[in-house]
Amino acid sequence: MIFDPIYIFVVLIPTLAITGWAMWRVKSTYGKWSKVDSGINLDAFDFARRLLDRQGLQQVRIEPTPGQLTDHYDPRGKILRVSTQVADASALETAGLTSATPRLSVAAAAVIAHEVGHALQDASGDQAMKLRTAIVPAAQFGSGIAPWLIIAGFFLRFEALAIVGLIGFAAAVLFTFATLPVEIGASGRALAFVNGLGLSGERMTGARDVLKAAAWTYVAGALTALLTFLYYVWLIFGRRD
């Protein structure tokens, strides 16, 4: 399949282009605003705690997690995890903004506020988040095993097997699109949070840019999943003898 010209030019190259552009935008935008002081005199964990407590989410725990921009909210354990990159103040240090008082970058404030937005969605019973959570088991099957069923069904000329795989992969595609309103909703809440803490002007613009850049990674994921799904449809139904 990897040597199929249709796959290369319709799926592989567009996927690499879309995801590469989205990743570049996230890194460049985060890098820019990670060097700008938000004016919030708290470290990442204290800031997350303050936002959670303001929303009545005292039950949500905060934990560090290794990696770069691996921040996430775990609805099962009610845990907000802050990545090493976001918690680290070194970005502000390189910009000459060190002081005895903790300083939070605009980028870090936006990322943390976004995850608090997810915690609030969970607590309020957000319908979009419920839908995404319900799809998770099928999506895991669809992204892990389904492609192999499709390929096996195609090469073995066992169409029923390929169709089962296609249905499974459709669940994975649905998950990527169900993720979009969840992420957009969390970003909207995040902007309201940071605005309430006094972020305005250029800093507010920076927070919005960081959240928009992150949103594009989910859009890219949805588009690439859809392209792959359409290729699989063509592979199964478009190449019949």
mmCIF file of C-alpha atoms in Angstrom:
data_model
loop_
_atom_site.group_PDB
_atom_site.id
_atom_site.type_symbol
_atom_site.label_atom_id
_atom_site.label_comp_id
_atom_site.label_asym_id
_atom_site.label_seq_id
_atom_site.Cartn_x
_atom_site.Cartn_y
_atom_site.Cartn_z
ATOM 1 C CA MET A 1 0.000 0.000 0.000
ATOM 2 C CA ILE A 2 2.820 2.389 0.848
ATOM 3 C CA PHE A 3 3.968 2.236 -2.797
ATOM 4 C CA ASP A 4 0.518 2.959 -4.212
ATOM 5 C CA PRO A 5 0.711 6.317 -6.075
ATOM 6 C CA ILE A 6 -2.846 7.130 -4.994
ATOM 7 C CA TYR A 7 -1.888 6.629 -1.357
ATOM 8 C CA ILE A 8 1.325 8.623 -1.708
ATOM 9 C CA PHE A 9 -0.152 11.665 -3.456
ATOM 10 C CA VAL A 10 -3.659 11.706 -1.970
ATOM 11 C CA VAL A 11 -2.951 10.604 1.609
ATOM 12 C CA LEU A 12 0.729 10.467 2.577
ATOM 13 C CA ILE A 13 2.003 13.777 1.163
ATOM 14 C CA PRO A 14 -1.057 15.849 2.243
ATOM 15 C CA THR A 15 -0.927 14.224 5.697
ATOM 16 C CA LEU A 16 2.749 15.067 6.146
ATOM 17 C CA ALA A 17 2.148 18.614 4.915
ATOM 18 C CA ILE A 18 -0.881 19.254 7.138
ATOM 19 C CA THR A 19 0.526 17.727 10.307
ATOM 20 C CA GLY A 20 3.959 19.249 9.721
ATOM 21 C CA TRP A 21 2.480 22.723 9.327
ATOM 22 C CA ALA A 22 0.312 22.300 12.448
ATOM 23 C CA MET A 23 3.261 21.118 14.545
ATOM 24 C CA TRP A 24 5.444 23.965 13.294
ATOM 25 C CA ARG A 25 2.756 26.499 14.150
ATOM 26 C CA VAL A 26 2.341 25.137 17.676
ATOM 27 C CA LYS A 27 6.077 25.109 18.365
ATOM 28 C CA SER A 28 6.731 28.553 16.919
ATOM 29 C CA THR A 29 3.718 30.164 18.598
ATOM 30 C CA TYR A 30 4.415 28.541 21.946
ATOM 31 C CA GLY A 31 8.097 29.439 21.665
ATOM 32 C CA LYS A 32 7.267 33.099 21.023
ATOM 33 C CA TRP A 33 4.795 33.525 23.875
ATOM 34 C CA SER A 34 6.732 31.374 26.334
ATOM 35 C CA LYS A 35 9.167 34.279 26.527
ATOM 36 C CA VAL A 36 6.520 36.875 27.345
ATOM 37 C CA ASP A 37 5.619 37.481 30.983
ATOM 38 C CA SER A 38 1.899 37.103 31.677
ATOM 39 C CA GLY A 39 2.099 39.364 34.712
ATOM 40 C CA ILE A 40 0.720 36.536 36.858
ATOM 41 C CA ASN A 41 2.953 36.107 39.898
ATOM 42 C CA LEU A 42 2.359 32.398 40.365
ATOM 43 C CA ASP A 43 4.106 29.249 39.277
ATOM 44 C CA ALA A 44 2.320 26.830 36.969
ATOM 45 C CA PHE A 45 0.966 24.589 39.724
ATOM 46 C CA ASP A 46 -0.280 27.428 41.924
ATOM 47 C CA PHE A 47 -1.915 29.022 38.886
ATOM 48 C CA ALA A 48 -3.685 25.775 38.015
ATOM 49 C CA ARG A 49 -4.829 25.415 41.627
ATOM 50 C CA ARG A 50 -6.192 28.947 41.695
ATOM 51 C CA LEU A 51 -8.165 28.476 38.480
ATOM 52 C CA LEU A 52 -9.563 25.134 39.616
ATOM 53 C CA ASP A 53 -10.588 26.476 43.014
ATOM 54 C CA ARG A 54 -12.283 29.490 41.418
ATOM 55 C CA GLN A 55 -14.460 27.066 39.451
ATOM 56 C CA GLY A 56 -15.292 25.013 42.535
ATOM 57 C CA LEU A 57 -13.087 22.139 41.373
ATOM 58 C CA GLN A 58 -11.209 21.540 44.623
ATOM 59 C CA GLN A 59 -11.516 17.792 44.068
ATOM 60 C CA VAL A 60 -9.280 17.922 40.979
ATOM 61 C CA ARG A 61 -5.675 17.047 41.790
ATOM 62 C CA ILE A 62 -2.646 18.491 40.013
ATOM 63 C CA GLU A 63 0.367 16.406 39.048
ATOM 64 C CA PRO A 64 3.531 17.000 37.006
ATOM 65 C CA THR A 65 4.052 14.927 33.874
ATOM 66 C CA PRO A 66 7.238 14.625 31.805
ATOM 67 C CA GLY A 67 7.547 15.852 28.244
ATOM 68 C CA GLN A 68 6.834 18.870 26.083
ATOM 69 C CA LEU A 69 3.234 20.083 25.907
ATOM 70 C CA THR A 70 1.977 16.779 27.287
ATOM 71 C CA ASP A 71 -0.427 18.691 29.548
ATOM 72 C CA HIS A 72 -3.826 17.038 29.843
ATOM 73 C CA TYR A 73 -6.825 16.526 32.069
ATOM 74 C CA ASP A 74 -7.673 12.960 33.074
ATOM 75 C CA PRO A 75 -11.461 12.731 33.634
ATOM 76 C CA ARG A 76 -11.223 9.230 35.098
ATOM 77 C CA GLY A 77 -8.863 10.177 37.908
ATOM 78 C CA LYS A 78 -9.915 13.852 38.094
ATOM 79 C CA ILE A 79 -6.281 14.868 37.639
ATOM 80 C CA LEU A 80 -4.839 17.839 35.774
ATOM 81 C CA ARG A 81 -1.311 17.077 34.639
ATOM 82 C CA VAL A 82 1.156 19.875 33.894
ATOM 83 C CA SER A 83 4.079 19.120 31.576
ATOM 84 C CA THR A 84 7.689 19.754 32.447
ATOM 85 C CA GLN A 85 7.948 22.294 29.624
ATOM 86 C CA VAL A 86 5.015 24.358 30.865
ATOM 87 C CA ALA A 87 6.077 24.154 34.518
ATOM 88 C CA ASP A 88 9.665 25.128 33.754
ATOM 89 C CA ALA A 89 10.434 28.850 34.126
ATOM 90 C CA SER A 90 13.566 28.674 31.962
ATOM 91 C CA ALA A 91 11.829 30.351 29.005
ATOM 92 C CA LEU A 92 11.347 33.470 31.071
ATOM 93 C CA GLU A 93 14.874 33.259 32.396
ATOM 94 C CA THR A 94 16.342 33.366 28.898
ATOM 95 C CA ALA A 95 14.353 36.508 28.262
ATOM 96 C CA GLY A 96 15.878 38.167 31.308
ATOM 97 C CA LEU A 97 12.652 38.127 33.294
ATOM 98 C CA THR A 98 13.825 36.245 36.367
ATOM 99 C CA SER A 99 12.945 37.491 39.820
ATOM 100 C CA ALA A 100 12.419 36.193 43.325
ATOM 101 C CA THR A 101 8.686 36.052 42.577
ATOM 102 C CA PRO A 102 7.452 33.212 40.332
ATOM 103 C CA ARG A 103 6.572 34.451 36.850
ATOM 104 C CA LEU A 104 4.297 32.637 34.453
ATOM 105 C CA SER A 105 4.622 33.006 30.697
ATOM 106 C CA VAL A 106 1.631 33.872 28.526
ATOM 107 C CA ALA A 107 1.956 30.512 26.754
ATOM 108 C CA ALA A 108 2.018 28.537 30.003
ATOM 109 C CA ALA A 109 -0.999 30.433 31.346
ATOM 110 C CA ALA A 110 -2.967 29.658 28.169
ATOM 111 C CA VAL A 111 -2.110 25.950 28.205
ATOM 112 C CA ILE A 112 -2.983 25.498 31.869
ATOM 113 C CA ALA A 113 -6.227 27.460 31.515
ATOM 114 C CA HIS A 114 -7.168 25.226 28.571
ATOM 115 C CA GLU A 115 -6.799 22.085 30.691
ATOM 116 C CA VAL A 116 -8.819 23.681 33.487
ATOM 117 C CA GLY A 117 -11.450 24.264 30.802
ATOM 118 C CA HIS A 118 -11.545 20.504 30.233
ATOM 119 C CA ALA A 119 -11.913 19.897 33.974
ATOM 120 C CA LEU A 120 -14.871 22.284 34.037
ATOM 121 C CA GLN A 121 -16.411 20.557 30.995
ATOM 122 C CA ASP A 122 -16.160 17.258 32.837
ATOM 123 C CA ALA A 123 -17.682 18.638 36.037
ATOM 124 C CA SER A 124 -20.560 20.340 34.210
ATOM 125 C CA GLY A 125 -21.447 17.265 32.163
ATOM 126 C CA ASP A 126 -20.542 18.817 28.811
ATOM 127 C CA GLN A 127 -22.343 16.834 26.085
ATOM 128 C CA ALA A 128 -19.493 17.072 23.583
ATOM 129 C CA MET A 129 -17.056 15.649 26.128
ATOM 130 C CA LYS A 130 -19.523 12.866 27.005
ATOM 131 C CA LEU A 131 -19.800 11.930 23.332
ATOM 132 C CA ARG A 132 -16.034 11.871 22.880
ATOM 133 C CA THR A 133 -15.581 9.753 26.010
ATOM 134 C CA ALA A 134 -18.235 7.293 24.830
ATOM 135 C CA ILE A 135 -16.449 6.822 21.509
ATOM 136 C CA VAL A 136 -13.014 6.147 23.066
ATOM 137 C CA PRO A 137 -13.182 2.295 23.169
ATOM 138 C CA ALA A 138 -14.324 2.058 19.542
ATOM 139 C CA ALA A 139 -11.780 4.689 18.496
ATOM 140 C CA GLN A 140 -8.947 2.751 20.126
ATOM 141 C CA PHE A 141 -9.961 -0.333 18.171
ATOM 142 C CA GLY A 142 -10.383 1.719 15.017
ATOM 143 C CA SER A 143 -6.963 3.332 15.171
ATOM 144 C CA GLY A 144 -5.099 0.231 16.311
ATOM 145 C CA ILE A 145 -6.519 -2.949 14.787
ATOM 146 C CA ALA A 146 -8.920 -1.752 12.087
ATOM 147 C CA PRO A 147 -6.275 -0.683 9.514
ATOM 148 C CA TRP A 148 -4.732 -4.157 9.668
ATOM 149 C CA LEU A 149 -8.129 -5.743 9.098
ATOM 150 C CA ILE A 150 -8.652 -3.511 6.068
ATOM 151 C CA ILE A 151 -5.250 -4.350 4.595
ATOM 152 C CA ALA A 152 -5.629 -8.068 5.324
ATOM 153 C CA GLY A 153 -9.112 -8.086 3.827
ATOM 154 C CA PHE A 154 -7.870 -6.314 0.714
ATOM 155 C CA PHE A 155 -4.902 -8.620 0.048
ATOM 156 C CA LEU A 156 -6.821 -11.786 0.931
ATOM 157 C CA ARG A 157 -9.785 -10.598 -1.156
ATOM 158 C CA PHE A 158 -11.954 -11.059 1.927
ATOM 159 C CA GLU A 159 -14.224 -8.034 1.568
ATOM 160 C CA ALA A 160 -16.283 -8.696 4.699
ATOM 161 C CA LEU A 161 -13.142 -8.506 6.845
ATOM 162 C CA ALA A 162 -12.107 -5.265 5.178
ATOM 163 C CA ILE A 163 -15.557 -3.768 5.760
ATOM 164 C CA VAL A 164 -15.394 -4.658 9.465
ATOM 165 C CA GLY A 165 -12.077 -2.838 9.603
ATOM 166 C CA LEU A 166 -13.537 0.107 7.725
ATOM 167 C CA ILE A 167 -16.397 0.420 10.212
ATOM 168 C CA GLY A 168 -13.891 0.316 13.059
ATOM 169 C CA PHE A 169 -11.734 2.961 11.426
ATOM 170 C CA ALA A 170 -14.821 5.128 10.914
ATOM 171 C CA ALA A 171 -15.147 5.236 14.720
ATOM 172 C CA ALA A 172 -11.595 6.575 14.954
ATOM 173 C CA VAL A 173 -12.427 9.257 12.376
ATOM 174 C CA LEU A 174 -15.587 10.169 14.270
ATOM 175 C CA PHE A 175 -13.498 10.536 17.434
ATOM 176 C CA THR A 176 -11.188 13.071 15.783
ATOM 177 C CA PHE A 177 -14.162 15.186 14.708
ATOM 178 C CA ALA A 178 -15.888 14.793 18.088
ATOM 179 C CA THR A 179 -12.696 16.129 19.657
ATOM 180 C CA LEU A 180 -12.955 19.473 17.830
ATOM 181 C CA PRO A 181 -15.910 20.982 19.752
ATOM 182 C CA VAL A 182 -14.413 19.739 23.028
ATOM 183 C CA GLU A 183 -11.094 21.462 22.367
ATOM 184 C CA ILE A 184 -12.672 24.641 20.999
ATOM 185 C CA GLY A 185 -14.994 24.795 24.009
ATOM 186 C CA ALA A 186 -12.097 24.384 26.445
ATOM 187 C CA SER A 187 -10.180 27.160 24.690
ATOM 188 C CA GLY A 188 -13.167 29.492 24.962
ATOM 189 C CA ARG A 189 -13.337 28.847 28.699
ATOM 190 C CA ALA A 190 -9.581 29.328 28.978
ATOM 191 C CA LEU A 191 -9.732 32.806 27.452
ATOM 192 C CA ALA A 192 -12.452 33.767 29.903
ATOM 193 C CA PHE A 193 -10.312 32.483 32.789
ATOM 194 C CA VAL A 194 -7.186 34.435 31.875
ATOM 195 C CA ASN A 195 -9.185 37.554 31.029
ATOM 196 C CA GLY A 196 -10.687 37.372 34.512
ATOM 197 C CA LEU A 197 -7.181 37.368 35.967
ATOM 198 C CA GLY A 198 -6.233 40.562 34.182
ATOM 199 C CA LEU A 199 -4.627 39.313 30.971
ATOM 200 C CA SER A 200 -5.371 41.914 28.311
ATOM 201 C CA GLY A 201 -3.958 43.660 25.258
ATOM 202 C CA GLU A 202 -0.947 41.948 23.694
ATOM 203 C CA ARG A 203 -0.918 39.265 26.386
ATOM 204 C CA MET A 204 -4.510 38.318 25.649
ATOM 205 C CA THR A 205 -3.678 38.212 21.937
ATOM 206 C CA GLY A 206 -0.777 35.892 22.727
ATOM 207 C CA ALA A 207 -2.952 33.550 24.781
ATOM 208 C CA ARG A 208 -5.477 33.441 21.939
ATOM 209 C CA ASP A 209 -2.715 32.701 19.403
ATOM 210 C CA VAL A 210 -1.376 29.820 21.499
ATOM 211 C CA LEU A 211 -4.827 28.278 21.820
ATOM 212 C CA LYS A 212 -5.581 28.716 18.112
ATOM 213 C CA ALA A 213 -2.288 27.075 17.161
ATOM 214 C CA ALA A 214 -3.063 24.114 19.436
ATOM 215 C CA ALA A 215 -6.550 23.816 17.923
ATOM 216 C CA TRP A 216 -5.050 23.463 14.452
ATOM 217 C CA THR A 217 -3.334 20.235 15.516
ATOM 218 C CA TYR A 218 -6.766 18.706 16.142
ATOM 219 C CA VAL A 219 -8.096 20.032 12.849
ATOM 220 C CA ALA A 220 -5.069 18.512 11.106
ATOM 221 C CA GLY A 221 -5.693 15.191 12.857
ATOM 222 C CA ALA A 222 -9.318 15.151 11.758
ATOM 223 C CA LEU A 223 -8.476 15.992 8.132
ATOM 224 C CA THR A 224 -5.730 13.389 7.863
ATOM 225 C CA ALA A 225 -7.994 10.743 9.433
ATOM 226 C CA LEU A 226 -10.719 11.593 6.920
ATOM 227 C CA LEU A 227 -8.287 11.385 3.985
ATOM 228 C CA THR A 228 -7.116 7.975 5.167
ATOM 229 C CA PHE A 229 -10.700 6.779 5.585
ATOM 230 C CA LEU A 230 -11.628 7.870 2.068
ATOM 231 C CA TYR A 231 -8.582 6.058 0.709
ATOM 232 C CA TYR A 232 -9.651 2.886 2.511
ATOM 233 C CA VAL A 233 -13.153 3.231 1.026
ATOM 234 C CA TRP A 234 -11.638 3.506 -2.440
ATOM 235 C CA LEU A 235 -9.272 0.594 -1.709
ATOM 236 C CA ILE A 236 -12.179 -1.678 -0.781
ATOM 237 C CA PHE A 237 -14.909 -0.583 -3.171
ATOM 238 C CA GLY A 238 -13.075 1.213 -5.959
ATOM 239 C CA ARG A 239 -10.785 -1.615 -7.019
ATOM 240 C CA ARG A 240 -13.278 -4.354 -7.529
ATOM 241 C CA ASP A 241 -12.606 -6.463 -10.587
#
